mmCIF file of C-alpha atoms in Angstrom:
data_model
loop_
_atom_site.group_PDB
_atom_site.id
_atom_site.type_symbol
_atom_site.label_atom_id
_atom_site.label_comp_id
_atom_site.label_asym_id
_atom_site.label_seq_id
_atom_site.Cartn_x
_atom_site.Cartn_y
_atom_site.Cartn_z
ATOM 1 C CA GLN A 1 -19.334 -2.004 5.807
ATOM 2 C CA LEU A 2 -17.323 -3.349 2.912
ATOM 3 C CA GLN A 3 -17.769 -1.283 -0.216
ATOM 4 C CA LEU A 4 -16.238 -0.917 -3.627
ATOM 5 C CA VAL A 5 -16.814 2.205 -5.684
ATOM 6 C CA GLU A 6 -16.087 2.338 -9.406
ATOM 7 C CA SER A 7 -15.448 5.550 -11.314
ATOM 8 C CA GLY A 8 -13.983 6.743 -14.586
ATOM 9 C CA GLY A 9 -16.687 5.608 -16.957
ATOM 10 C CA GLY A 10 -18.198 7.861 -19.575
ATOM 11 C CA LEU A 11 -18.804 8.412 -23.253
ATOM 12 C CA VAL A 12 -15.847 7.872 -25.552
ATOM 13 C CA GLN A 13 -15.407 7.556 -29.305
ATOM 14 C CA PRO A 14 -14.282 4.284 -30.878
ATOM 15 C CA GLY A 15 -10.535 4.004 -30.621
ATOM 16 C CA GLY A 16 -10.439 6.087 -27.470
ATOM 17 C CA SER A 17 -9.324 5.228 -23.951
ATOM 18 C CA LEU A 18 -10.683 5.280 -20.445
ATOM 19 C CA ARG A 19 -9.238 4.361 -17.072
ATOM 20 C CA LEU A 20 -11.612 2.910 -14.539
ATOM 21 C CA SER A 21 -10.841 3.044 -10.840
ATOM 22 C CA CYS A 22 -12.139 0.791 -8.105
ATOM 23 C CA VAL A 23 -11.686 2.111 -4.576
ATOM 24 C CA ALA A 24 -12.316 0.075 -1.449
ATOM 25 C CA SER A 25 -13.818 1.540 1.678
ATOM 26 C CA GLY A 26 -14.299 -0.161 4.993
ATOM 27 C CA PHE A 27 -11.486 -2.595 4.290
ATOM 28 C CA THR A 28 -8.055 -2.795 2.700
ATOM 29 C CA LEU A 29 -7.439 -4.570 -0.582
ATOM 30 C CA ASP A 30 -4.161 -6.134 0.515
ATOM 31 C CA ASP A 31 -5.563 -9.657 0.779
ATOM 32 C CA TYR A 32 -8.128 -9.443 -1.996
ATOM 33 C CA ALA A 33 -8.025 -10.456 -5.624
ATOM 34 C CA ILE A 34 -10.091 -8.227 -7.877
ATOM 35 C CA GLY A 35 -12.259 -9.177 -10.781
ATOM 36 C CA TRP A 36 -13.602 -6.813 -13.398
ATOM 37 C CA PHE A 37 -16.940 -7.635 -14.981
ATOM 38 C CA ARG A 38 -19.144 -5.938 -17.518
ATOM 39 C CA GLN A 39 -22.738 -6.185 -18.577
ATOM 40 C CA ALA A 40 -23.762 -5.073 -22.034
ATOM 41 C CA PRO A 41 -27.376 -4.090 -22.713
ATOM 42 C CA GLY A 42 -29.555 -7.168 -22.945
ATOM 43 C CA LYS A 43 -26.714 -9.537 -22.065
ATOM 44 C CA GLU A 44 -25.514 -11.380 -19.014
ATOM 45 C CA ARG A 45 -22.680 -10.069 -16.907
ATOM 46 C CA GLU A 46 -19.328 -11.462 -18.005
ATOM 47 C CA GLY A 47 -15.877 -11.615 -16.480
ATOM 48 C CA VAL A 48 -13.388 -9.356 -18.216
ATOM 49 C CA SER A 49 -10.248 -9.437 -16.108
ATOM 50 C CA CYS A 50 -8.749 -10.721 -12.903
ATOM 51 C CA ILE A 51 -5.799 -9.321 -10.987
ATOM 52 C CA SER A 52 -4.197 -11.273 -8.177
ATOM 53 C CA VAL A 53 -3.622 -10.095 -4.601
ATOM 54 C CA THR A 54 -0.088 -8.889 -5.344
ATOM 55 C CA GLY A 55 -0.792 -7.798 -8.893
ATOM 56 C CA ILE A 56 1.770 -10.209 -10.291
ATOM 57 C CA MET A 57 -0.810 -12.280 -12.112
ATOM 58 C CA SER A 58 -3.619 -11.046 -14.311
ATOM 59 C CA ASN A 59 -5.944 -12.578 -16.849
ATOM 60 C CA TYR A 60 -8.121 -11.153 -19.607
ATOM 61 C CA ALA A 61 -11.008 -12.206 -21.769
ATOM 62 C CA ASP A 62 -9.991 -12.790 -25.374
ATOM 63 C CA SER A 63 -12.222 -9.915 -26.443
ATOM 64 C CA VAL A 64 -10.126 -7.393 -24.475
ATOM 65 C CA LYS A 65 -6.695 -9.020 -24.442
ATOM 66 C CA GLY A 66 -4.029 -6.627 -25.642
ATOM 67 C CA ARG A 67 -6.301 -3.608 -25.117
ATOM 68 C CA PHE A 68 -7.175 -3.682 -21.404
ATOM 69 C CA ILE A 69 -4.672 -3.660 -18.548
ATOM 70 C CA ALA A 70 -5.507 -4.214 -14.888
ATOM 71 C CA THR A 71 -3.204 -2.756 -12.245
ATOM 72 C CA ARG A 72 -3.424 -2.106 -8.566
ATOM 73 C CA ASP A 73 -1.994 0.268 -6.000
ATOM 74 C CA ASN A 74 -2.580 -1.271 -2.603
ATOM 75 C CA ALA A 75 -1.151 1.796 -0.887
ATOM 76 C CA LYS A 76 -4.047 3.770 -2.377
ATOM 77 C CA ASN A 77 -6.495 0.918 -1.828
ATOM 78 C CA THR A 78 -7.328 1.179 -5.527
ATOM 79 C CA VAL A 79 -7.423 -1.068 -8.560
ATOM 80 C CA TYR A 80 -7.466 0.244 -12.108
ATOM 81 C CA LEU A 81 -8.618 -0.991 -15.475
ATOM 82 C CA GLU A 82 -6.940 0.821 -18.340
ATOM 83 C CA MET A 83 -9.038 0.407 -21.475
ATOM 84 C CA ASN A 84 -7.536 1.303 -24.840
ATOM 85 C CA SER A 85 -8.657 1.032 -28.467
ATOM 86 C CA LEU A 86 -12.222 0.923 -27.281
ATOM 87 C CA LYS A 87 -14.880 -0.551 -29.524
ATOM 88 C CA SER A 88 -18.636 -0.181 -29.572
ATOM 89 C CA LYS A 89 -18.965 -3.726 -28.257
ATOM 90 C CA ASP A 90 -17.131 -2.652 -25.096
ATOM 91 C CA THR A 91 -20.195 -0.618 -24.142
ATOM 92 C CA GLY A 92 -21.743 -1.666 -20.864
ATOM 93 C CA VAL A 93 -21.758 -1.266 -17.121
ATOM 94 C CA TYR A 94 -18.415 -2.191 -15.607
ATOM 95 C CA TYR A 95 -18.161 -3.646 -12.122
ATOM 96 C CA CYS A 96 -15.280 -4.481 -9.862
ATOM 97 C CA ALA A 97 -15.562 -7.220 -7.276
ATOM 98 C CA ALA A 98 -13.297 -8.564 -4.560
ATOM 99 C CA VAL A 99 -12.591 -11.967 -3.052
ATOM 100 C CA TRP A 100 -10.687 -12.375 0.233
ATOM 101 C CA LYS A 101 -7.578 -14.540 0.354
ATOM 102 C CA PRO A 102 -8.317 -16.522 -2.752
ATOM 103 C CA GLY A 103 -6.258 -19.495 -3.783
ATOM 104 C CA MET A 104 -3.174 -19.021 -5.885
ATOM 105 C CA ARG A 105 -5.032 -20.126 -8.980
ATOM 106 C CA ILE A 106 -7.780 -17.491 -8.851
ATOM 107 C CA CYS A 107 -6.514 -15.614 -11.896
ATOM 108 C CA LEU A 108 -5.616 -18.634 -13.967
ATOM 109 C CA VAL A 109 -9.167 -18.457 -15.271
ATOM 110 C CA LEU A 110 -11.519 -15.603 -15.976
ATOM 111 C CA PRO A 111 -13.557 -14.418 -12.993
ATOM 112 C CA THR A 112 -17.037 -15.781 -12.409
ATOM 113 C CA GLU A 113 -19.628 -14.069 -10.249
ATOM 114 C CA ASP A 114 -19.878 -16.859 -7.688
ATOM 115 C CA GLN A 115 -16.199 -16.416 -6.747
ATOM 116 C CA TYR A 116 -16.524 -12.813 -5.565
ATOM 117 C CA HIS A 117 -18.384 -11.535 -2.532
ATOM 118 C CA VAL A 118 -17.852 -7.781 -2.419
ATOM 119 C CA TRP A 119 -19.252 -5.803 -5.337
ATOM 120 C CA GLY A 120 -19.377 -2.254 -6.545
ATOM 121 C CA LYS A 121 -22.449 -0.695 -8.118
ATOM 122 C CA GLY A 122 -20.838 -0.218 -11.494
ATOM 123 C CA THR A 123 -19.864 2.574 -13.837
ATOM 124 C CA GLN A 124 -21.294 3.098 -17.321
ATOM 125 C CA VAL A 125 -18.978 2.961 -20.322
ATOM 126 C CA THR A 126 -20.416 3.996 -23.667
ATOM 127 C CA VAL A 127 -18.345 3.745 -26.830
ATOM 128 C CA SER A 128 -20.032 5.601 -29.644
ATOM 129 C CA SER A 129 -19.303 8.136 -32.347
#
């Protein structure tokens, strides 16, 4: 069974940092691009970041650009989302999702839900003083 498991969420003060992890089980991430999504209370889920199969290409929503960094370690079957200078509006449930052998252009645009077919259950991030 293909599964993704997110971890690393929690409660952090504004201006703080968190690093989310997304670990794959039942498959290897070598041929998968990864999208990070978040869902704030009362809002629709939105794409936050995309990282390509090799990690060479990544893309970020304007709201997180310059503060969030997506990386991957295929040897550990893990993708990370480093989140810095966190703001209250970053609060939400964060999800990682995977798509197998996507086209080269997958990360030229922000991820959309219909592109990804393996999903984690999410991890809660709360930014509050």
